[in-house]
XYZ file of C-alpha atoms in Angstrom:
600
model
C 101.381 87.469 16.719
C 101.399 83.739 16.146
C 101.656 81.346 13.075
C 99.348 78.330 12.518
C 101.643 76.480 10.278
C 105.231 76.436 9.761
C 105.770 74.276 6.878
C 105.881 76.817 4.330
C 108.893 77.689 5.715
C 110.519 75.236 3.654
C 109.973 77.408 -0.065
C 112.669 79.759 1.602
C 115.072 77.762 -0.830
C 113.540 79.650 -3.554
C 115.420 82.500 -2.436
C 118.939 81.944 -3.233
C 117.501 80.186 -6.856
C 116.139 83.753 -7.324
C 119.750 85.150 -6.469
C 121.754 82.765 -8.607
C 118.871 83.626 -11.591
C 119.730 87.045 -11.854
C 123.415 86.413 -11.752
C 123.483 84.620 -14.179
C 121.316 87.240 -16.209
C 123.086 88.202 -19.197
C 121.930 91.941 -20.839
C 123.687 93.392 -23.851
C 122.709 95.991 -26.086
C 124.296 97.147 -29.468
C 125.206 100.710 -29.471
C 127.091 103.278 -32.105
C 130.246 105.065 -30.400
C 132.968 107.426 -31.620
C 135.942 105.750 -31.505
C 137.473 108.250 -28.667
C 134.982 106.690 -26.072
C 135.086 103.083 -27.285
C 137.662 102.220 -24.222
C 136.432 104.677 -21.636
C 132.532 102.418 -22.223
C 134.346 99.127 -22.579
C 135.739 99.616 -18.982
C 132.180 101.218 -17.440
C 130.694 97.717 -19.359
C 132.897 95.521 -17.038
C 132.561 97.337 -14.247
C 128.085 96.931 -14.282
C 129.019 93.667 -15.087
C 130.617 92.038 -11.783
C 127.780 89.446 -10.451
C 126.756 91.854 -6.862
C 126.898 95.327 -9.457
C 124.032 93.658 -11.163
C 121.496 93.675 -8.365
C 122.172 96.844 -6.816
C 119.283 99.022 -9.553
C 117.623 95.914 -10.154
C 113.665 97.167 -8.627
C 112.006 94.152 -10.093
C 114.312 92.117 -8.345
C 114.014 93.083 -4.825
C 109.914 93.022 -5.575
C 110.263 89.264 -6.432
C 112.331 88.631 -3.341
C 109.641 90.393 -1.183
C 106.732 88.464 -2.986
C 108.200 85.475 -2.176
C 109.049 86.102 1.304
C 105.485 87.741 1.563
C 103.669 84.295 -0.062
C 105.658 82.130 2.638
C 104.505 84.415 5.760
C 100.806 84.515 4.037
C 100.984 80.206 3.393
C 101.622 80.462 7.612
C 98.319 81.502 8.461
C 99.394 84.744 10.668
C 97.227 85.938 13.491
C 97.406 88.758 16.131
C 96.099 87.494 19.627
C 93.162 89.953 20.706
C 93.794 90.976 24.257
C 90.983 93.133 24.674
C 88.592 90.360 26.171
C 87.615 92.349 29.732
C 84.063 91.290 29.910
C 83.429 91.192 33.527
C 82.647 87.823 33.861
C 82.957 84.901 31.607
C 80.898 81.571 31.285
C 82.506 78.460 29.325
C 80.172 76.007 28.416
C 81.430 72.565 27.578
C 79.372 69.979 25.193
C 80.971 66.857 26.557
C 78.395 64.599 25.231
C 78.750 61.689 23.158
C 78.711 63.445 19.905
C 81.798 65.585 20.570
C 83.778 62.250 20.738
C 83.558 62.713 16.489
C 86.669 63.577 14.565
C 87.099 67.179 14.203
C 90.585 68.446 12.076
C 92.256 65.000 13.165
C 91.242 65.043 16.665
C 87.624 64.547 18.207
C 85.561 67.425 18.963
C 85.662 67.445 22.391
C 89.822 67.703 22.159
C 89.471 70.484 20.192
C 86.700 72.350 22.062
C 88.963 71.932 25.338
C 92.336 73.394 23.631
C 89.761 76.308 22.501
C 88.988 77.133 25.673
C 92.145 77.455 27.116
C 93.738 79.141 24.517
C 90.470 81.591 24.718
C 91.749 81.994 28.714
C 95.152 83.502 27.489
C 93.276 86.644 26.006
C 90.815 87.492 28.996
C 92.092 90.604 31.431
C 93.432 89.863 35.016
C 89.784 90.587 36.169
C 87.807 88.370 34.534
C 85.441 86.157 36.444
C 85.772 82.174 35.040
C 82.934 80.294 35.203
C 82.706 76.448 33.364
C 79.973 74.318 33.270
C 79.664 70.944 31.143
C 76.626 69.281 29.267
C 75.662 66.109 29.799
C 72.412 64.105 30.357
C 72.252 67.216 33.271
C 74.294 70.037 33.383
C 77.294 70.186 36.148
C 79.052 73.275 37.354
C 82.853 72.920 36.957
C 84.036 75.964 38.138
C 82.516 78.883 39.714
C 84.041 82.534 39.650
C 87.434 82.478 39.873
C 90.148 84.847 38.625
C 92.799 82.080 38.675
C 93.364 81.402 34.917
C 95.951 78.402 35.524
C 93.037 76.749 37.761
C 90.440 77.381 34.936
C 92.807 75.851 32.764
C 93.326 72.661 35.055
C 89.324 72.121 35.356
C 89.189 72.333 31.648
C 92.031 69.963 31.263
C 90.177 67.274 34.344
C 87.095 67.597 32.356
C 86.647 63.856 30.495
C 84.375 63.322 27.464
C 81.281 61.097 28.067
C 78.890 58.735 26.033
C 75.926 61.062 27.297
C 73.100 62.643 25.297
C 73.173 66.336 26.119
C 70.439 67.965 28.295
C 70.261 71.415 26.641
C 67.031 72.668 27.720
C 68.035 72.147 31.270
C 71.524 73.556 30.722
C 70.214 76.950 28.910
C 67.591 76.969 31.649
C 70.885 76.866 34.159
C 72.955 79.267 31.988
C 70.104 81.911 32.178
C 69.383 81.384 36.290
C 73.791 81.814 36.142
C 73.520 84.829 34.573
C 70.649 86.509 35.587
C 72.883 87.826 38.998
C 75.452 89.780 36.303
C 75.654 93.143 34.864
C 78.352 92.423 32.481
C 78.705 88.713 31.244
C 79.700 86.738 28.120
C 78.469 83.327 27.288
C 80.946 80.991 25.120
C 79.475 77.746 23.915
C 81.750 74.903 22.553
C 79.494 72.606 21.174
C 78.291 70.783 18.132
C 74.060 71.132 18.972
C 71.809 73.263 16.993
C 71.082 75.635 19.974
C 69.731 79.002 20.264
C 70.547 81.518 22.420
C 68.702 84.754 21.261
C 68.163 85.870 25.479
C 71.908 85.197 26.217
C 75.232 87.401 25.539
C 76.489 84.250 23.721
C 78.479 83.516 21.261
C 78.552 79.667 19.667
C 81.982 77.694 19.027
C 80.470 75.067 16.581
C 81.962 71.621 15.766
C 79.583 70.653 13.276
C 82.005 69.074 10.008
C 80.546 66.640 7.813
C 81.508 63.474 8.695
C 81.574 59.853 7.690
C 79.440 57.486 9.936
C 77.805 54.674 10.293
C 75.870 53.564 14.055
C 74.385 50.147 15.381
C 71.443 51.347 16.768
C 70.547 48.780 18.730
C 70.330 44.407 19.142
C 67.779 42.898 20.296
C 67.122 39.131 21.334
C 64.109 36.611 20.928
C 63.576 32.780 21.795
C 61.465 31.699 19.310
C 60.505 28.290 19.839
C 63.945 27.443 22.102
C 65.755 28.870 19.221
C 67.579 32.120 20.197
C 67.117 34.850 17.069
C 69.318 38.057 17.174
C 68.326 41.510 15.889
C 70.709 44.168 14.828
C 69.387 47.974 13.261
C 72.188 50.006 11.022
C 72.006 53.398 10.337
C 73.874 55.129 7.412
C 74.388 58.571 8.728
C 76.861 60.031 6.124
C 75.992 61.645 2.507
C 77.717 58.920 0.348
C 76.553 55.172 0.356
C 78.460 52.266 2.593
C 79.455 48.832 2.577
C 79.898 47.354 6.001
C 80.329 44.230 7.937
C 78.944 43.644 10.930
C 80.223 41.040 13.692
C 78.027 39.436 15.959
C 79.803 38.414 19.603
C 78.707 36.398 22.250
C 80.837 37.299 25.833
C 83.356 38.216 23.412
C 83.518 35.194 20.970
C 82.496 35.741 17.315
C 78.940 34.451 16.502
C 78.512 35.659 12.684
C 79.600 38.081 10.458
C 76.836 39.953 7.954
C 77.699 42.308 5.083
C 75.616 45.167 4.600
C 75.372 47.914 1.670
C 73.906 51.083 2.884
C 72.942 54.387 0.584
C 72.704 57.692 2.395
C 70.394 57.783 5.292
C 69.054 54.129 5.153
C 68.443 52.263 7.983
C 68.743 48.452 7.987
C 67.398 45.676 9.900
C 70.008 42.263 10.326
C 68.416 39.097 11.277
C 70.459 35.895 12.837
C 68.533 33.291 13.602
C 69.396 30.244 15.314
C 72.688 31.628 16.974
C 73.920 28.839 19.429
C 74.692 30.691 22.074
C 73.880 30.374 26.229
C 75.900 32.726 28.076
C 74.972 36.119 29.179
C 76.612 39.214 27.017
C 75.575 40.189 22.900
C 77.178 42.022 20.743
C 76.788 43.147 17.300
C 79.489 45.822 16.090
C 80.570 47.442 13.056
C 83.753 45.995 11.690
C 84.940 49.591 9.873
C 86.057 52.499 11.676
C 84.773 55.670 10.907
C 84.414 59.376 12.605
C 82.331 58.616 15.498
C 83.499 54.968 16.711
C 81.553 55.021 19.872
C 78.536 54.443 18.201
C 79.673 51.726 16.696
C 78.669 49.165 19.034
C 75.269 47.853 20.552
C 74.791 45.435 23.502
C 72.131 43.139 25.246
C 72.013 40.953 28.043
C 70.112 37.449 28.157
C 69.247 37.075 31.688
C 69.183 34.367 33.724
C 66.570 32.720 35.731
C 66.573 32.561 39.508
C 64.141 29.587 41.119
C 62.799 31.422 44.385
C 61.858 29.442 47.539
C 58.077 30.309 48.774
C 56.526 29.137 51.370
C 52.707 29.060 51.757
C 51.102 28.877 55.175
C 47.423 28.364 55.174
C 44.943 26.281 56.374
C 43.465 25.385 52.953
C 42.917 27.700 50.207
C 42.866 25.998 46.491
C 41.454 29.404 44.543
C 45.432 30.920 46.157
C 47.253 26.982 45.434
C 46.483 27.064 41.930
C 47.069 30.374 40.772
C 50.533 29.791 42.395
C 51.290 26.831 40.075
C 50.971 29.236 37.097
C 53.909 31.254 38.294
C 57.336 30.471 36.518
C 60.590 29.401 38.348
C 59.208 28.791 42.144
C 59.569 25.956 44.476
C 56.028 26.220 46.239
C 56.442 24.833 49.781
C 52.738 24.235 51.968
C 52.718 24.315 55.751
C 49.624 24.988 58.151
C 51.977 25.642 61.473
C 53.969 29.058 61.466
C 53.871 29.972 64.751
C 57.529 29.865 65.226
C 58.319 31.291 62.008
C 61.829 32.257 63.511
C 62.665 27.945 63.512
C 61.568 27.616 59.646
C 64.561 27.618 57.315
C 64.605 30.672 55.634
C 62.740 31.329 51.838
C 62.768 34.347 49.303
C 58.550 34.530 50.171
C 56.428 33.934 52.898
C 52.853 33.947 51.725
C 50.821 33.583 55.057
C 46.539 33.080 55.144
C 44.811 33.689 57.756
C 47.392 32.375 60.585
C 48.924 33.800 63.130
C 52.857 34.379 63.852
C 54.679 36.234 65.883
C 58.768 36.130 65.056
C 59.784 38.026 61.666
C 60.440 36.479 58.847
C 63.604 37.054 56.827
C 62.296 36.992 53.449
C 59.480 39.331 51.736
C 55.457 38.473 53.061
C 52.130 38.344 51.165
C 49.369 38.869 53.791
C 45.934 37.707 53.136
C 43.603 38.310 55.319
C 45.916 38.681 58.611
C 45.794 39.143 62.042
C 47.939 41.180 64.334
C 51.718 40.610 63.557
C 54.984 41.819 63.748
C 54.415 44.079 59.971
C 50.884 45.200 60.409
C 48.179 45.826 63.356
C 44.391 44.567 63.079
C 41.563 46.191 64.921
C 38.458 45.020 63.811
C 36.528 44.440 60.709
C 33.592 45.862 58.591
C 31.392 45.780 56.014
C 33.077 45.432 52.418
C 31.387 46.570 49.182
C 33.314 47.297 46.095
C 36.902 46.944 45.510
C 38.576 49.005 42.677
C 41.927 48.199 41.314
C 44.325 51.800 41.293
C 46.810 52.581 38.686
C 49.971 50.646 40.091
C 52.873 48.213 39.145
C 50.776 45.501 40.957
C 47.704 45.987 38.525
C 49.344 46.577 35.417
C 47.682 45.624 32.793
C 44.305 45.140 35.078
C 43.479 48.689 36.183
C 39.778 48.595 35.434
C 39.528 44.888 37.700
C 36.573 45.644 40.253
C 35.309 42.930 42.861
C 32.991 42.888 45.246
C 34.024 41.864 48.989
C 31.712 40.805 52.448
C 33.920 42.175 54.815
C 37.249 43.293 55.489
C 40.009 44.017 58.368
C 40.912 47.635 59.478
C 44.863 47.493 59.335
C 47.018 49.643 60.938
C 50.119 50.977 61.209
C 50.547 50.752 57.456
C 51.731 54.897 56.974
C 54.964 53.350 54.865
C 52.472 52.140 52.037
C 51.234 52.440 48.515
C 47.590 51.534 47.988
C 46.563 49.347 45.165
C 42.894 48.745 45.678
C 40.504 50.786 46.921
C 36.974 50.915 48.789
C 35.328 54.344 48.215
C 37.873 56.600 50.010
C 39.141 53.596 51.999
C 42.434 52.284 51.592
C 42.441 48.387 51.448
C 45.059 46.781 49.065
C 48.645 48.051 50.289
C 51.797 47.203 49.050
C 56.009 48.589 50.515
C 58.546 47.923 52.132
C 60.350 48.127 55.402
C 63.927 47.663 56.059
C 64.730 46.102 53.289
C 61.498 43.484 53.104
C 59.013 43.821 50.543
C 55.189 43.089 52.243
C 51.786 42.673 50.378
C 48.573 43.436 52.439
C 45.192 41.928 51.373
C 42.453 42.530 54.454
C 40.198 39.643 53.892
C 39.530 36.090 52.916
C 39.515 35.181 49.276
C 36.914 33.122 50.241
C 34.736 36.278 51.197
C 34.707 37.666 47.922
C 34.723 36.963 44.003
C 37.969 37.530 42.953
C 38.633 34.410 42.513
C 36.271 34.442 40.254
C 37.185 37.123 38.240
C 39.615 36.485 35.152
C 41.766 39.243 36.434
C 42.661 37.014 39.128
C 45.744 35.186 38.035
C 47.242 38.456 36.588
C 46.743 40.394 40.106
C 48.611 37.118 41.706
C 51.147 37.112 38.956
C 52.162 40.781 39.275
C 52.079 40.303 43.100
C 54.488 37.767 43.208
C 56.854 39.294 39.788
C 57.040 42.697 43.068
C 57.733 40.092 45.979
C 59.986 37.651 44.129
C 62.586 39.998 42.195
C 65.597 38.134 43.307
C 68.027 39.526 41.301
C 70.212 42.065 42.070
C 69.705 44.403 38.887
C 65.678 45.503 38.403
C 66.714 45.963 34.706
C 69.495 45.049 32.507
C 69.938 47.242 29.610
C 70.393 50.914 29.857
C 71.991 53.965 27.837
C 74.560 56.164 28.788
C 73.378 58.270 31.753
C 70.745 56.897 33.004
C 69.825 55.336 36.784
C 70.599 51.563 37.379
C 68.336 50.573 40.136
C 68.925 47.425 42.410
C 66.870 45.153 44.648
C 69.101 45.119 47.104
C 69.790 41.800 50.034
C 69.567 42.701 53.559
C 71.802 39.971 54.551
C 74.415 41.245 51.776
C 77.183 43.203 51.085
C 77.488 46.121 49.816
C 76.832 45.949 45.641
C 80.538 46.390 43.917
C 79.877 47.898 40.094
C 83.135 47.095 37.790
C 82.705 49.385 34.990
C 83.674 49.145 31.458
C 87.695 50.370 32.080
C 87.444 48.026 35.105
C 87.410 50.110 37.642
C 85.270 49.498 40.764
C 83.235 51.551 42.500
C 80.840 50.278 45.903
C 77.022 50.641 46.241
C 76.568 50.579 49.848
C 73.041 49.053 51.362
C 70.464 50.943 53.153
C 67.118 51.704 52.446
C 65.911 53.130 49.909
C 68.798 52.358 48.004
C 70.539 54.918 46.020
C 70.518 54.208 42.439
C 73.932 53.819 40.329
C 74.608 56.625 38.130
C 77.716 56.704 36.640
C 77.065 55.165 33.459
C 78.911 57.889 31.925
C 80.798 55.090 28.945
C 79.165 52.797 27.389
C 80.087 48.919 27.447
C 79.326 46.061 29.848
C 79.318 46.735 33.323
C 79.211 43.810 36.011
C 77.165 44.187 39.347
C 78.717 41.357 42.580
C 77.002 41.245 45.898
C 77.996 38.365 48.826
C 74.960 37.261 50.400
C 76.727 35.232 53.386
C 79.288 33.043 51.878
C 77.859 32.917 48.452
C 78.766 35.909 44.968
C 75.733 36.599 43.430
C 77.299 38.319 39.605
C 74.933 39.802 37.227
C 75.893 41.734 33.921
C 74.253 44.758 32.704
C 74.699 46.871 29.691
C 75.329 50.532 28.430
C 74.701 51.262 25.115
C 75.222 54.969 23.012
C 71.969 56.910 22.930
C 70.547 57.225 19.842
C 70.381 61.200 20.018
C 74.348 61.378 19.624
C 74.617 59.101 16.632
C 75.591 62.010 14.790
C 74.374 62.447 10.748
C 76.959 63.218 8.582
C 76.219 66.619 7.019
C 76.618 69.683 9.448
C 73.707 70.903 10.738
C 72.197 74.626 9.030
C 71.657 77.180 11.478
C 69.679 80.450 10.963
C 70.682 83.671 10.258
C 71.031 85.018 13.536
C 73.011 81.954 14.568
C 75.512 82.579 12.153
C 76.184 85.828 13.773
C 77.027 84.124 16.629
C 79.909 82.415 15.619
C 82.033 85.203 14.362
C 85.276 85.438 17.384
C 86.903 82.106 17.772
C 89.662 81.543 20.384
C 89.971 85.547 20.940
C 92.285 86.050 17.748
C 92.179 87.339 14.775
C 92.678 85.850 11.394
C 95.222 88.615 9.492
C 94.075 85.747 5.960
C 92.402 87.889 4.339
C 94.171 91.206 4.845
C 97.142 89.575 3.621
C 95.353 88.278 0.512
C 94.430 91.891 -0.658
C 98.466 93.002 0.010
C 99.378 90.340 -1.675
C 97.356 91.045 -4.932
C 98.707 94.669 -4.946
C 102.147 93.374 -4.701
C 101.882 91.145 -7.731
C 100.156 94.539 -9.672
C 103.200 96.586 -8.566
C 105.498 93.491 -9.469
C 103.580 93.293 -13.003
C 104.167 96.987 -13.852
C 107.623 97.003 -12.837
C 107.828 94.413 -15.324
C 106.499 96.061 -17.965
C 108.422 99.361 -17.341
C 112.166 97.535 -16.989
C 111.358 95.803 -20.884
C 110.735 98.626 -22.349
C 114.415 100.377 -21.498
């Protein structure tokens, strides 16, 4: 047996008041005698009367002093621990996603889902099989059958909360595959999702309380005009109405400060415009604490612009000149002499036309209408027709573009390649990239065809060159907790060093294809450094709290048959109510011994 509280230990005092009460009782009665036992009653009168003599036939007494005793053990919330948990094998599944970080009972959910579990431990049989498993953006297998409780116990206690939105299709879809190999099996969910497990020997611990919260959503940036204008979204998620400020930061230095009044379940839209501000991290946050404090706080980056170097061999080709002075933040360099390629200092982009070259370049290469080189191998040509655009990142927004071409070049030795455009079933327009250099393959003269001609044109050069000239180290900056960060990664760099948001570091080494980052477990600002020779390339990105664990403030309602499911909690039992029902009949036997000592 254990005792939740011990507080109520303290109304033991009202013991010895009780004591000194009935001491201090005086009860005297006025009675006839004959005068020959006047002395003989006189002496029996101060006998009863010495202070222990009066408790000794004194029933009601002795009830009072149990009752009190028996309100103090009831106030300490008694339970028995229930040892008869021998299920063959046991599964404990773990919501640590960003929800559970909400206050539950004075500590978050997640604490108290973790000192569930191991307290549930202390009741299973010697032969139990432990499984864990946690819930996250995809589930992860702790623990795997194991008899060891005290190792159970340590993987529970290693197990860290995360900012994650919780996969729980996948993780049911796990659970079942788990425990489809077992006769005998029981299935105990910690969690605070509305799940439903109607196929599965389950049983739900929920940590659903009403709560008070409040989320940033998200901020959002604009130039408008040079001017930089700042978006923030609010979210009232609790059942009573709010009054909140919220603080606008630029890498850490406060910008503004709104005030905001919020009724129950209204979302909110905060503009700042002009905001003078040119560095690189935003943040808007609310100023107030409430339940769920991680979703407090939403980031964006303003990213910076990298000139690239291109260089354009070609003999003369104005239709490919001018669509290259359209695109932003180049320094366009024209030669008609490649042939030692390996003697011209080196650029981000080597667009080459029609020339030949032997040496490899260092940087990425458009090829139009090439012959045999070091990327690609030409055979012969033959008769063109029409070209249609395929669904790809180099014809977004122009998937329908058709063209019609004279002739074309039969490339080989192109098997690492994506196609982009297409004649009939042949593939013409190809696109990848080989250790680590990004190449763009267009089999024939511009000057065959009318492309050039086409408005289309400018947007196919534009998206080639946005794929050839990504320069910076990140391919996106904003993200939310658990997803992929992908990088364009430097062959002539080191490896890519990721300090995350409780500055630790952790390496991203190079080699192709690159692995993508994913431990974006917290959100916060992260900060991605690569060397490239002797110079730090440093680029911020950002992790923000999915919007799916912004938790509302009322619990959610289950059904019926979920209900059911949440009967046993922590394998004991609650003696509450039992003692309730003594408790009554004690005060009814109290009351009637009452009644019966008045009336002698």
């Amino acid at each position: 047996m254990g005792f939740i509280q011990l507080w109520p230990l303290v109304f033991l005092i009202l013991i010895p008041l009780v004591i000194i009460m009935y001491l201090l009782k005086q009860k005297s009665e006025d009675f006839l005698y004959s005068s020959t036992f006047l002395w003989e009653e006189v002496y029996k009168n101060m006998e009863v009367n010495t202070p222990w003599e009066k408790l000794k036939k004194s029933l009601l007494f002795f009830l009072q002093l149990f009752l009190i005793l028996f309100f103090i053990f009831l106030l300490m919330n008694p339970f028995i621990e229930s040892n008869n948990n021998d299920t063959e094998n046991l599964l404990l599944v773990i919501d640590n996603s960003g929800s559970m970080n909400g206050y539950y009972n004075e500590k978050t959910r997640f604490e108290n889902a973790i000192e569930g579990a191991i307290h549930y431990l202390d009741t299973l049989s010697q032969e139990t099989s432990i499984s864990i498993i946690t819930i996250g953006n995809a589930p992860t297998i702790e623990l795997s059958n194991t008899r060891d409780k005290e190792l159970a116990k340590d993987t529970l206690k290693g197990i860290e909360p995360t900012h994650m939105s919780a996969n729980m299709e996948e993780s049911l879809s796990l659970i079942t595959s788990i425990t489809d190999y077992w006769t005998e099996y029981q299935v105990l969910f910690f969690t605070d999702q509305d799940i439903h497990i109607e196929n599965i020997n389950g049983q739900i611990v929920p940590f659903d309380n009403e709560l008070s919260n409040v989320s940033m959503d998200y901020v959002s940036h604009s130039h408008i005009e040079g001017r930089l204008h700042i978006m923030a979204q609010v979210t009232n998620r609790s059942s009573v109405n709010q009054s909140i400020e919220v603080n606008l930061y630029g890498d850490g230095n406060l910008l503004n400060i709104e005030r905001v009044s919020l009724e129950p379940e209204e979302t909110k839209i905060i503009q700042f415009n002009d905001v003078t501000f040119d560095g690189h991290i935003i943040q808007a946050e609310i100023n107030e604490s409430d339940d769920l404090i991680e979703d407090n706080i939403a980031y964006d980056v303003l990213s910076s612009t990298n000139v690239s170097r291109v260089l354009l061999g070609t003999n003369r080709n104005i239709f490919l000149e001018r669509a290259l002075l359209t695109v932003p933040n180049i320094e366009l360099y024209k030669t008609s002499d490649i042939e030692d390629i390996s003697r011209i200092e080196d650029y981000d982009l080597y667009i080459i036309d029609g020339l030949a070259f032997e040496q490899l370049p260092r940087g990425n290469v458009f090829l139009i209408n090439p012959n045999t080189n070091p990327f690609v191998e030409v055979n012969q040509t033959f008769e063109g027709g029409v070209l249609r655009a395929q669904d790809t990142l180099l014809t977004s927004n122009i998937e329908m573009l058709n063209f019609a071409v004279r002739e074309l070049k039969n490339i080989q030795g192109t098997h690492y390649m994506d196609t982009f455009l297409q004649l009939g079933d042949e593939k013409v327009g190809l696109y990848g990239e080989s250790d680590g250099q990004k190449i763009v393959v267009i089999p024939f003269d511009f000057h065959d065809s009318d492309l050039v001609l086409k408005p289309e044109f400018p947007i196919l050069m534009h998206n080639i060159m946005e794929y050839l000239l990504d320069s910076n180290i990140l391919k996106s900056h904003t993200f939310t907790a658990g997803e992929a960060v992908s990088f364009h990664a430097h062959t002539r760099g080191s490896s890519i060093t990721i300090t995350k948001p409780n500055g630790e570091n952790e390496e991203v080494p190079i080699r192709f294809p690159m692995l993508d980052f994913t431990n974006t477990k917290e959100a916060g600002i992260y900060t991605a450094t690569q060397t490239i020779e002797e110079e730090t390339l440093t680029e911020y990105f950002v992790v923000n709290f999915p919007q799916e664990e912004k938790i509302r403030g009322e619990p959610v309602i289950m059904d019926n048959n979920q209900q059911t499911q949440q009967s046993i909690r922590y394998g004991r039992m609650d003696l509450t109510k039992y003692l309730i029902m003594a408790l009554l009949g004690l005060v009814l036997v109290e009351w009637i011994a009452y009644i019966l000592d008045s009336r002698r």
